[in-house]
Short mmCIF file of C-alpha atoms and ligand atoms in Angstrom, two decimals:
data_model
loop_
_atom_site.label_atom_id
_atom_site.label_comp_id
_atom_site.label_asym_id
_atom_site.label_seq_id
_atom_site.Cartn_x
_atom_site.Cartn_y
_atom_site.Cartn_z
CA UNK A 158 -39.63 11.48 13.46
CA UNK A 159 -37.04 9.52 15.27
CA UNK A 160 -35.42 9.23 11.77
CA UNK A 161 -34.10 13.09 12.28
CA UNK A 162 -33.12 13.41 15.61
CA UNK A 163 -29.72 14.71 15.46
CA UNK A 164 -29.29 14.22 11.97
CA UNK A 165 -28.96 16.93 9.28
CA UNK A 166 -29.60 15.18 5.85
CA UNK A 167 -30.95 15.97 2.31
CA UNK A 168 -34.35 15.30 1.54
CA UNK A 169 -33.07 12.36 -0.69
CA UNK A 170 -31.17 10.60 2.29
CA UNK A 171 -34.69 10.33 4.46
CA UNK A 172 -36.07 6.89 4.12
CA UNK A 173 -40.01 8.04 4.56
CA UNK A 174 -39.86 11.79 3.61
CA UNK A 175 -43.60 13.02 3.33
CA UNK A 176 -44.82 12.47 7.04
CA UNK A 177 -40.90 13.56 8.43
CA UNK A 178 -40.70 16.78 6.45
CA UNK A 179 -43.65 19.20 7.08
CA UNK A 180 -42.81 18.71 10.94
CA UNK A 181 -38.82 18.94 10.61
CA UNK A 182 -36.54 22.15 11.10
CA UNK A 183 -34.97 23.19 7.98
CA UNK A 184 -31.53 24.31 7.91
CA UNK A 185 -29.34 26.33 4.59
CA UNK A 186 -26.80 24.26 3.41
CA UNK A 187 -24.46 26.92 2.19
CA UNK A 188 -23.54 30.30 3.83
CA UNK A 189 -22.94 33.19 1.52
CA UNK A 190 -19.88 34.63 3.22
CA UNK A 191 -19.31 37.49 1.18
CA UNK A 192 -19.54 38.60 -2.69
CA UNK A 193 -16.54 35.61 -3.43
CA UNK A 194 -16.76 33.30 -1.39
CA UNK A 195 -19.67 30.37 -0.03
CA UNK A 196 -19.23 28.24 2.53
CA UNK A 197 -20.50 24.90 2.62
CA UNK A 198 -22.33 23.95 5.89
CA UNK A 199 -22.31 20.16 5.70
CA UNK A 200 -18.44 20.08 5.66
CA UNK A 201 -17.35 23.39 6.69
CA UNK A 202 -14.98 23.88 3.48
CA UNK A 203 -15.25 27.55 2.15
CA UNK A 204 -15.47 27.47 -1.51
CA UNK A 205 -14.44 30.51 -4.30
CA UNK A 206 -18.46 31.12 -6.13
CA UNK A 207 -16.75 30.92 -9.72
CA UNK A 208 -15.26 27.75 -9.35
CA UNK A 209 -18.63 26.30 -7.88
CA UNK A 210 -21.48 27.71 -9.95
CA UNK A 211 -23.64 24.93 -11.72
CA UNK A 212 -25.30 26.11 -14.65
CA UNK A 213 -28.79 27.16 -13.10
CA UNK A 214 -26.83 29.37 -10.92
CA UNK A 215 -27.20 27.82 -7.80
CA UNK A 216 -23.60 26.34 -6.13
CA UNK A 217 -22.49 23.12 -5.13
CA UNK A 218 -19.91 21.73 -2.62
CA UNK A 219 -17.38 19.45 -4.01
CA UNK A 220 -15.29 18.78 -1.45
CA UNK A 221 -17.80 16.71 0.35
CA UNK A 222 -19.64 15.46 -3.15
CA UNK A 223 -18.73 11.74 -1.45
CA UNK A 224 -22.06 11.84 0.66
CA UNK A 225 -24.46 13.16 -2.58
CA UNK A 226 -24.22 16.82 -3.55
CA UNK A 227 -24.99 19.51 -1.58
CA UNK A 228 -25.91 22.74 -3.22
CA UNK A 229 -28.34 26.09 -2.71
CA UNK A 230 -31.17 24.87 -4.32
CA UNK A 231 -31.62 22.35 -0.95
CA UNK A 232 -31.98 22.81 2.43
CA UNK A 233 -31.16 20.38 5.01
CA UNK A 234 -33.92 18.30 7.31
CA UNK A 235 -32.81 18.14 10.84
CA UNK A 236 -35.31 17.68 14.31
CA UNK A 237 -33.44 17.90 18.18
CA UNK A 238 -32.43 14.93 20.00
CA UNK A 239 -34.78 14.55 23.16
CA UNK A 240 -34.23 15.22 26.50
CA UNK A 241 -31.47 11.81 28.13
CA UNK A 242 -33.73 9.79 30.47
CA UNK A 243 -32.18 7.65 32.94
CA UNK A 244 -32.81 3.92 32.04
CA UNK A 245 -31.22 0.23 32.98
CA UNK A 246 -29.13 -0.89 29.98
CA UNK A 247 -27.89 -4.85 30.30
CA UNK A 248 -23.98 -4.83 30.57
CA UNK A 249 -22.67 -8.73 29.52
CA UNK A 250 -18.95 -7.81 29.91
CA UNK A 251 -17.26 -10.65 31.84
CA UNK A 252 -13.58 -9.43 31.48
CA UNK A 253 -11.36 -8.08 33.59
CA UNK A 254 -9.50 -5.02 32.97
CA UNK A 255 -5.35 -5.05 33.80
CA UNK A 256 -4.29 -2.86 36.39
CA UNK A 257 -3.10 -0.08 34.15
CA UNK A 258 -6.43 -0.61 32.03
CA UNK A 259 -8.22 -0.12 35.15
CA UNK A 260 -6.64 3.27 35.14
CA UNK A 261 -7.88 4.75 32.42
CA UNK A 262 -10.94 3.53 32.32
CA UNK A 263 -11.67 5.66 35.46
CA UNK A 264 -10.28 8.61 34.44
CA UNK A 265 -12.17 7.57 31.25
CA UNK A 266 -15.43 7.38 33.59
CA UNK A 267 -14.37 10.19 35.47
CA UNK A 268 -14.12 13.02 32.53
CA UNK A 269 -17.83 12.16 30.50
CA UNK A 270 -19.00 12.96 34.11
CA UNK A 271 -17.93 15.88 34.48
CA UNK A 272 -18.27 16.58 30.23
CA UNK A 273 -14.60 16.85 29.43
CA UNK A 274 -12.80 15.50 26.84
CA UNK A 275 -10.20 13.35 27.11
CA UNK A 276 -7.50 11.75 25.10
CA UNK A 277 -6.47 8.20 25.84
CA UNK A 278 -2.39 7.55 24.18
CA UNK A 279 -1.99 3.73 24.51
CA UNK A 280 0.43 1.74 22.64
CA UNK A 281 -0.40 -0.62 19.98
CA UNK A 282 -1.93 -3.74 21.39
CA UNK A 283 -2.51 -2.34 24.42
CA UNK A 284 -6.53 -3.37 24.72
CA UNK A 285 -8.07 0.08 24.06
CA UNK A 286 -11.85 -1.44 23.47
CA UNK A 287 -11.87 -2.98 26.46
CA UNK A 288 -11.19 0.43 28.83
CA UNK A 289 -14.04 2.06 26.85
CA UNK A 290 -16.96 -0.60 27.89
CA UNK A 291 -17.74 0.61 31.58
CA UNK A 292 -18.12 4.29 30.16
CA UNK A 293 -20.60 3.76 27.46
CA UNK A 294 -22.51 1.84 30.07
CA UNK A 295 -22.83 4.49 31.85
CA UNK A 296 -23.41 6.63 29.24
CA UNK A 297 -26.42 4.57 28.24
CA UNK A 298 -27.70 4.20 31.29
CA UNK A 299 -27.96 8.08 31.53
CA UNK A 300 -29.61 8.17 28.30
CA UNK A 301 -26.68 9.36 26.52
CA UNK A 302 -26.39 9.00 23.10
CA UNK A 303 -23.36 7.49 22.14
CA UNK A 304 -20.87 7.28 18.85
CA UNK A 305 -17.75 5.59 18.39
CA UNK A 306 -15.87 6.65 15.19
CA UNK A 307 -12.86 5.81 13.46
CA UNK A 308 -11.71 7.17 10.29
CA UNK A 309 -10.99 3.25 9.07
CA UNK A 310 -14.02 1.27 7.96
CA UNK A 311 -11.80 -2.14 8.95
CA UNK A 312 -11.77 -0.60 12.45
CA UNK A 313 -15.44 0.12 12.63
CA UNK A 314 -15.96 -3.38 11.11
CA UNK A 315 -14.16 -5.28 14.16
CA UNK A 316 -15.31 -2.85 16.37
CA UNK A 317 -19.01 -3.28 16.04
CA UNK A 318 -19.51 -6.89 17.00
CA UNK A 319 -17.31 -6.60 19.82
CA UNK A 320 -19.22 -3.15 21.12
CA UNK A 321 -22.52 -5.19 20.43
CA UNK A 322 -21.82 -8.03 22.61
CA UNK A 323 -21.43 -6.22 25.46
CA UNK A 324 -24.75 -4.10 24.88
CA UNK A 325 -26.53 -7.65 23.55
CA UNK A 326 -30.13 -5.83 24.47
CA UNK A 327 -29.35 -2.37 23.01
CA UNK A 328 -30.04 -1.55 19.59
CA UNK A 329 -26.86 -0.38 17.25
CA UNK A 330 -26.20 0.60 14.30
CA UNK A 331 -22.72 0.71 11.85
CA UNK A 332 -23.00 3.26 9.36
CA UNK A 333 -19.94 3.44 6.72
CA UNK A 334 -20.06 4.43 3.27
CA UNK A 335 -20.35 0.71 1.42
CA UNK A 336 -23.00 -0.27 3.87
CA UNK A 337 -26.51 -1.41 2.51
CA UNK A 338 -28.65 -1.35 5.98
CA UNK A 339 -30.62 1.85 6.21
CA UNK A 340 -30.21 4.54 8.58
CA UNK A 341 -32.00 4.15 11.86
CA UNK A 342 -32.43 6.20 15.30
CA UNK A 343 -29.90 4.29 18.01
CA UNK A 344 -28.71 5.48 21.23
CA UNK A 345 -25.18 3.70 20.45
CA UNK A 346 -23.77 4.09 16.72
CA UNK A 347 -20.55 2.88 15.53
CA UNK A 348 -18.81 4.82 12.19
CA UNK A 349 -16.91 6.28 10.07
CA UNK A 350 -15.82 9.57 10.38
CA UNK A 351 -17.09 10.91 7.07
CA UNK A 352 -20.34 9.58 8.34
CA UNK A 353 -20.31 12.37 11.16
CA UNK A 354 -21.03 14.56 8.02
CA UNK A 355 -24.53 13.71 8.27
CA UNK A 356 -25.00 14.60 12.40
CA UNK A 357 -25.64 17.51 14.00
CA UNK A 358 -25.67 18.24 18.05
CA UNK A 359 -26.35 14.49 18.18
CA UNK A 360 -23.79 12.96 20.72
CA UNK A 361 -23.65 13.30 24.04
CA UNK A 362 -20.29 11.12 24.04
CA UNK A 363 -18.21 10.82 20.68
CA UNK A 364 -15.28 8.46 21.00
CA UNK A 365 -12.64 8.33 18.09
CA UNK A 366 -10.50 5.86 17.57
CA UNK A 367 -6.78 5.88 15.58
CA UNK A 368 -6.97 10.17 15.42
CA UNK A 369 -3.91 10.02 14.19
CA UNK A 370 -4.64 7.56 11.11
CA UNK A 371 -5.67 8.70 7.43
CA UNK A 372 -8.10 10.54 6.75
CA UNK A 373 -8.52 12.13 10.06
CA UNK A 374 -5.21 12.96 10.71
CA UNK A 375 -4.96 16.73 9.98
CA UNK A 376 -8.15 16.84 7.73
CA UNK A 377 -10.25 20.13 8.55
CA UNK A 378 -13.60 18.26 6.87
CA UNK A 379 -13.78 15.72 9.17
CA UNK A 380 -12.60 17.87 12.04
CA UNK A 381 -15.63 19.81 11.21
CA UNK A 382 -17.88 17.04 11.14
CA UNK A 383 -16.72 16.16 15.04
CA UNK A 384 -17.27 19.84 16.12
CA UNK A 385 -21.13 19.34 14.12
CA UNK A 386 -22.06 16.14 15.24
CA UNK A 387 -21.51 16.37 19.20
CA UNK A 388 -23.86 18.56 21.80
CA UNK A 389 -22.97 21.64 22.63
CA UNK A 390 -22.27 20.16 26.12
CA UNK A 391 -20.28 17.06 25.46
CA UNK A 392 -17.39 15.15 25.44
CA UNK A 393 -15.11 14.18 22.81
CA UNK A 394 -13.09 11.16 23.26
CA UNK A 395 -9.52 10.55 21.03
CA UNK A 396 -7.75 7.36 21.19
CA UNK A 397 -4.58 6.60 19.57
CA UNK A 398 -1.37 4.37 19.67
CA UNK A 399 0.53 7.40 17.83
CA UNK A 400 -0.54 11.19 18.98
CA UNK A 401 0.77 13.50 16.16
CA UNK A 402 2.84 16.76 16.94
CA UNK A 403 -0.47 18.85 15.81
CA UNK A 404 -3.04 16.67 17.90
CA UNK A 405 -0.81 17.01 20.55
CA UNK A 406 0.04 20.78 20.74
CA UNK A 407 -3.73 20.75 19.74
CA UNK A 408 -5.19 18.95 23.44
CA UNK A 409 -2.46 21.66 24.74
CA UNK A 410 -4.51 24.54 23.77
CA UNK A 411 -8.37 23.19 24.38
CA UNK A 412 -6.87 22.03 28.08
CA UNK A 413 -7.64 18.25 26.70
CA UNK A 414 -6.64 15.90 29.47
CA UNK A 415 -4.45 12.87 28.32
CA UNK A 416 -4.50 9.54 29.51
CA UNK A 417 -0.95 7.42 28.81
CA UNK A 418 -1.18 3.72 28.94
CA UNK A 419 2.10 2.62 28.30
CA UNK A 420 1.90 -0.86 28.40
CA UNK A 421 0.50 -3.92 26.88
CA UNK A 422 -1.94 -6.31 28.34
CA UNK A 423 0.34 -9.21 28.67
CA UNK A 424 2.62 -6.72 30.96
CA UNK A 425 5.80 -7.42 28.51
CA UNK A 426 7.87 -4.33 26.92
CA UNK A 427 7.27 -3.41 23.17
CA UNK A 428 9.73 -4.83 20.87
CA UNK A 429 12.49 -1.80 20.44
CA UNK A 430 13.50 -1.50 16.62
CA UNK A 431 17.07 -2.47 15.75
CA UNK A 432 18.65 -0.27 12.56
CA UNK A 433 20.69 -2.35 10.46
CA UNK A 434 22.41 -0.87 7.54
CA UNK A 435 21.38 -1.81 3.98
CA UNK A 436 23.23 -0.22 1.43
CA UNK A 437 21.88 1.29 -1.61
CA UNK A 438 18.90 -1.11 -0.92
CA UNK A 439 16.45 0.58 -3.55
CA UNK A 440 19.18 0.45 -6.76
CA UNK A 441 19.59 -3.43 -5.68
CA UNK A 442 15.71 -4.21 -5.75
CA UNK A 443 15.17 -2.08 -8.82
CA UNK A 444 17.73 -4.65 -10.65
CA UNK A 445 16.08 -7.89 -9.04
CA UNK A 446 18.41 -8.38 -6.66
CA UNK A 447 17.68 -8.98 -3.24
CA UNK A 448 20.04 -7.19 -0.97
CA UNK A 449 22.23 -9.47 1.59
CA UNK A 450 21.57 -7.65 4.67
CA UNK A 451 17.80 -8.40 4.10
CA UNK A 452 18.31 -12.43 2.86
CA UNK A 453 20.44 -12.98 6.01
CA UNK A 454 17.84 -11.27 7.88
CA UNK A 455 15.31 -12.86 6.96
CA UNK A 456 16.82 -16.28 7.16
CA UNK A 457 17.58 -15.83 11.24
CA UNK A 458 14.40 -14.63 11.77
CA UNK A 459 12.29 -17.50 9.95
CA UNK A 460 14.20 -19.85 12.41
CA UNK A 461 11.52 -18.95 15.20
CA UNK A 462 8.80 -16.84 13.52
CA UNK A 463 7.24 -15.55 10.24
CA UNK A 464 8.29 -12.50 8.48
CA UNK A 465 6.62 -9.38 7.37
CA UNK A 466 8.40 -7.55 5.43
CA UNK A 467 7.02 -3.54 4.79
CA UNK A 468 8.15 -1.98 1.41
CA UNK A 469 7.95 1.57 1.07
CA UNK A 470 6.07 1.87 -2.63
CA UNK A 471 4.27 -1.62 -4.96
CA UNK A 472 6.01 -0.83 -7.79
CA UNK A 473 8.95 -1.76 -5.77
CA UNK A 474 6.93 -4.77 -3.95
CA UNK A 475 6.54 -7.03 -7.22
CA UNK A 476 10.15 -7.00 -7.74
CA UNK A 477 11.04 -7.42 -4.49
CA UNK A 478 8.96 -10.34 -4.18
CA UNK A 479 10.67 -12.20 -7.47
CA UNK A 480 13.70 -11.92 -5.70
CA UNK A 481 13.02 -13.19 -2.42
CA UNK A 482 11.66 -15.73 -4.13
CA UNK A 483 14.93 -16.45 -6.12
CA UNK A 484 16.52 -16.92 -2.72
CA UNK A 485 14.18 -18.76 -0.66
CA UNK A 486 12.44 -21.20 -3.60
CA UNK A 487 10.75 -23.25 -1.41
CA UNK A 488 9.32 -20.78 1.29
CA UNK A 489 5.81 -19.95 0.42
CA UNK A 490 5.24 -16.19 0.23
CA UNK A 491 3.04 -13.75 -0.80
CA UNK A 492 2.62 -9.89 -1.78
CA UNK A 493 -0.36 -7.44 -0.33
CA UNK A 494 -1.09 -3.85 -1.23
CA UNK A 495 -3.98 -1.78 -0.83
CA UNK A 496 -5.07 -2.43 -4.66
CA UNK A 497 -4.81 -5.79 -4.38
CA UNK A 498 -8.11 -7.55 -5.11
CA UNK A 499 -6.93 -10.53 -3.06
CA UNK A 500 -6.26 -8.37 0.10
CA UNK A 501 -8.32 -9.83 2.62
CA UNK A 502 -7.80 -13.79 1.76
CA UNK A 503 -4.00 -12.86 1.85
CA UNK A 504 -3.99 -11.80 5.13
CA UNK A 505 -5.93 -14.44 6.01
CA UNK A 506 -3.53 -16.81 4.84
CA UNK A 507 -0.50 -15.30 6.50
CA UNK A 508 -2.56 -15.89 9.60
CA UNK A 509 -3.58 -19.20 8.98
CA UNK A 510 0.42 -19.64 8.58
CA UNK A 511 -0.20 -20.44 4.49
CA UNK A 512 2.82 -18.40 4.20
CA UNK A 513 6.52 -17.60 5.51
CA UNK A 514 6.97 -14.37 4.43
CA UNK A 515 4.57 -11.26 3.45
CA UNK A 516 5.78 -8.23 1.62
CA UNK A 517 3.37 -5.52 2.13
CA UNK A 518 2.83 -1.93 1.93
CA UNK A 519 1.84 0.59 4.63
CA UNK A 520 -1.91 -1.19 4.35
CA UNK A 521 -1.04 -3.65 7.23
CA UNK A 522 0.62 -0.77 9.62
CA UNK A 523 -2.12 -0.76 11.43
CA UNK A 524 -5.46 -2.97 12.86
CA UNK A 525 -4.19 -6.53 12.18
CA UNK A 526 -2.51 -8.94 14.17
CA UNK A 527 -0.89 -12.18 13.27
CA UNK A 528 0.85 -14.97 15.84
CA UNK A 529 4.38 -15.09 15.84
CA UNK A 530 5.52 -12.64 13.67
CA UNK A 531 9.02 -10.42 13.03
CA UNK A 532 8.42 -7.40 11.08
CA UNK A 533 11.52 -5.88 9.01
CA UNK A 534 11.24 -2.46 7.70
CA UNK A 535 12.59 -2.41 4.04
CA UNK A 536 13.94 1.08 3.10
CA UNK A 537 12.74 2.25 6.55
CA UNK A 538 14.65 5.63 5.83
CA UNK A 539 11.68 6.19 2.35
CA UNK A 540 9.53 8.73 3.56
CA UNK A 541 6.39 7.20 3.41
CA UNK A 542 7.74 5.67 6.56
CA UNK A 543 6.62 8.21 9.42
CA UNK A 544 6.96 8.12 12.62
CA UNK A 545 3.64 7.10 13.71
CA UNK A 546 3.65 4.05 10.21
CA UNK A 547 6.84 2.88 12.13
CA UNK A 548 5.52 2.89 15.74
CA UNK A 549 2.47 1.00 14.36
CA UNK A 550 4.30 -1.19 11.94
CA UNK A 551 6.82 -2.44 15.09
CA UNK A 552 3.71 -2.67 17.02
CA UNK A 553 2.32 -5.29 14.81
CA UNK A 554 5.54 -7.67 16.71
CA UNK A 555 4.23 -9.50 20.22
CA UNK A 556 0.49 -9.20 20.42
CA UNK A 557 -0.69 -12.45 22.21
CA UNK A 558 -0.26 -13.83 25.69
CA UNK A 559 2.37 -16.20 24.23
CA UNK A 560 5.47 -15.22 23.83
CA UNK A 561 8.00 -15.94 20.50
CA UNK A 562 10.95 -13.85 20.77
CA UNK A 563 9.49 -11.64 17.50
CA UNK A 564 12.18 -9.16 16.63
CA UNK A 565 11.48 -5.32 14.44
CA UNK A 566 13.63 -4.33 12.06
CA UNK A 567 14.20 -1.28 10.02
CA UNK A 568 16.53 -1.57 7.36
CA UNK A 569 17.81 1.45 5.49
CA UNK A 570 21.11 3.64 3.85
CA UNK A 571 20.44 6.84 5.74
CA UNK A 572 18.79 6.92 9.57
CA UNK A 573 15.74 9.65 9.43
CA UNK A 574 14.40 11.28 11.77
CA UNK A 575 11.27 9.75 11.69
CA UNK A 576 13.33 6.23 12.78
CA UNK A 577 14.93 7.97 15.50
CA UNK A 578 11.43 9.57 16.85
CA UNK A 579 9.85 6.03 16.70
CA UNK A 580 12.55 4.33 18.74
CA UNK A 581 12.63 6.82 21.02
CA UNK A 582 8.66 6.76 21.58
CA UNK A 583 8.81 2.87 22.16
CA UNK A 584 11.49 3.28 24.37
CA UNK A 585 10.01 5.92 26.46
CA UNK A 586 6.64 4.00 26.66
CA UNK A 587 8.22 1.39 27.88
CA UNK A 588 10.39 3.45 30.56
CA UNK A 589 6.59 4.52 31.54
CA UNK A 590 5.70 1.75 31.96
CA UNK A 591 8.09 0.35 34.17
CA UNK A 592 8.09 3.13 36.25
CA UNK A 593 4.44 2.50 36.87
CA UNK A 594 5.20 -1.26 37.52
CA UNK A 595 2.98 -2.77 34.19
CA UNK A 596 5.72 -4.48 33.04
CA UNK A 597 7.40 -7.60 33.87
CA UNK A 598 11.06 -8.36 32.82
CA UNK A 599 11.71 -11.01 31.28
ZN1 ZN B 244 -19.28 20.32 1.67
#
């Protein structure tokens, strides 16, 4: 029974259908919407009928095929979530929360009691998981049931184990889409956002982390899937280090509150990008040359730390990387993408300080942190470099309590906008958060 409680899944996704069936509701998974078009109600997409129609006549969804195929010969298997009941749920948190984490996590507290939503802004290595703990306590103890999503499985994978420690008596589960563990009933749930796909009214409290990070970011699917998988009295929780224009204008309109923490734990400013001009730096790489701004650059800033160094595209990254090389033969180095089979030992080795220098793509903007590292922006002005990638990627710069004079970078032949908008946003955060005294100087 428990298996269905706020779920709404296929009869091939129940673990033991026959005694769960004859007592669960069953829901249509498509709605004919008139004589064109069908709309599919797992994901919410609206589909033309001709461009859908299987051969036994029946139609199929395939914009959310990812989760097994939905189509009008099924129905979906869904039963209630109970009534909350009050209950005592062991909280082993020992931390303590900085003044301007404090903050938030009232207002935080504050908001799921009244059942608003809320959306916290903090800046990259600000300690976001840590303001969240004393409201899913409380949301437990309630009876609550409680998800945290993020669109990244990497972020659901650190998540969990930290989330879990401080619940050490509460069952929870972490559902993504490579995961072998079956499905079970569990008052706290970490996941992925396409995992939301399979909930409906199920969450008292749904907190998302990194809105603003792909595939959430503008996706109507998965923005479906939130509006599906919470209560019909709720409260949705966003968190992000980068708010887009639309999520913004967005929490405008449904009179979302916003909470800004502007500053990081360790109470020093973010590292403000510096723009150095590196002519035609694209032409030079594509003829394996390394440009000089970039080999004098990086040669100042190995004197006190390690160097990232973001390319814009991996085609570019391979022969960047032979001529780095060239110049610095005896620095060990190392190139990371997202197709990279080696991803995850890489990064590993830049933080066990294998390597000097990694050349990556966008794949490290976000969710990693290495000691003592500068971060230079190659081709900064490519597009594939937005605002929020370039917020993130200078955020990667200063994350632990001690200090190394990292610097940030972005080298290009033609400031952009979306430079401009970053350096601005770091700047104002940290205006905000001198204003509000969370920041030393140094
Ligand atoms: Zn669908």
């Amino acid at each position: 029974m428990q298996e269905l409680w706020g779920r709404k899944v296929l009869k091939k996704e129940i673990n033991d259908n026959k005694s769960i069936i004859a007592d669960s509701q069953k829901l249509p998974t498509m709605d004919m919407l008139n004589e064109k078009e069908i709309q599919c109600l797992r994901c919410g997409q609206i589909q033309r009928k001709v461009l859908v129609q299987l051969s036994n006549g029946y139609y199929f969804c395939p914009e959310c095929i990812q989760l097994g195929r939905v189509d009008t010969s099924q129905e979906f298997y869904h039963l209630p979530e109970p009534t909350p009941i009050q209950r005592t749920v062991h909280f082993a948190w020992k931390g303590a929360l900085t003044q301007g984490q404090q903050a938030v996590s009232d207002e935080l507290l504050a908001s799921v009691k009244k059942g608003e939503s809320r959306m916290i802004w903090a800046v990259t290595g600000a300690g976001k998981t840590e303001m969240l703990f004393k409201t899913i306590h409380y949301c437990l103890e309630c009876g609550y049931r409680v998800g945290v999503a993020s669109p990244r499985v990497d972020v659901c994978l650190e998540l969990f184990p930290r989330i879990q420690a401080v619940f050490p008596d509460e069952p929870a589960i972490l559902l993504h889409g490579k995961m072998d563990e079956g499905y079970r009933y569990t008052k706290l749930l970490i996941c992925t956002t396409h995992q939301l796909l399979r909930f409906f009214q199920a969450f008292d409290v749904l907190i998302i982390d990194e809105v603003d990070a792909f595939p959430f970011v503008d996706n109507p699917l998965l923005q479906y899937a939130v509006k599906k998988a919470i209560k019909n009295k709720s409260s949705l929780i966003y968190l992000t280090a980068t708010p887009t224009e639309t999520s913004t204008k967005r929490n405008r309109q449904n009179n979302v509150q916003i909470s800004i923490l502007p500053a990081r734990y360790h109470r020093r400013a973010l590292p403000v990008p510096k723009t150095k001009w590196c002519h035609h730096w694209r032409e030079k790489i594509k003829k394996g040359r390394s440009p000089k701004q970039l080999v004098a650059k990086i040669r100042t800033l190995m004197n006190k730390n390690d160097v990232l160094i973001f390319c814009p595209s991996i085609a570019l990254m391979e022969q960047l990387k032979n001529a780095i090389e060239k110049k610095f033969p005896k620095v060990p180095l190392a190139c990371v993408h997202s197709q990279d089979s080696e991803r995850l030992e890489k990064v590993l080795g830049m933080r066990n300080k294998e390597y000097r220098i990694l050349i990556t793509s966008t794949i490290l903007e976000r969710g990693v942190t290495f000691d003592g590292v500068s971060v230079i922006v190659l081709g900064a002005n490519h597009p594939v470099f937005a605002t929020s990638a370039l917020v993130q990627i200078a955020g990667r710069v200063d994350r632990r309590m001690d200090y190394t004079a990292g610097e940030v970078w972005f080298l290009h032949d033609g400031c952009t906008r979306a430079m401009r908008e970053a350096i601005k946003q770091i700047k104002k955060m940290n205006r905000l958060g001198r204003e509000r005294g969370l920041i030393d100087e140094m």
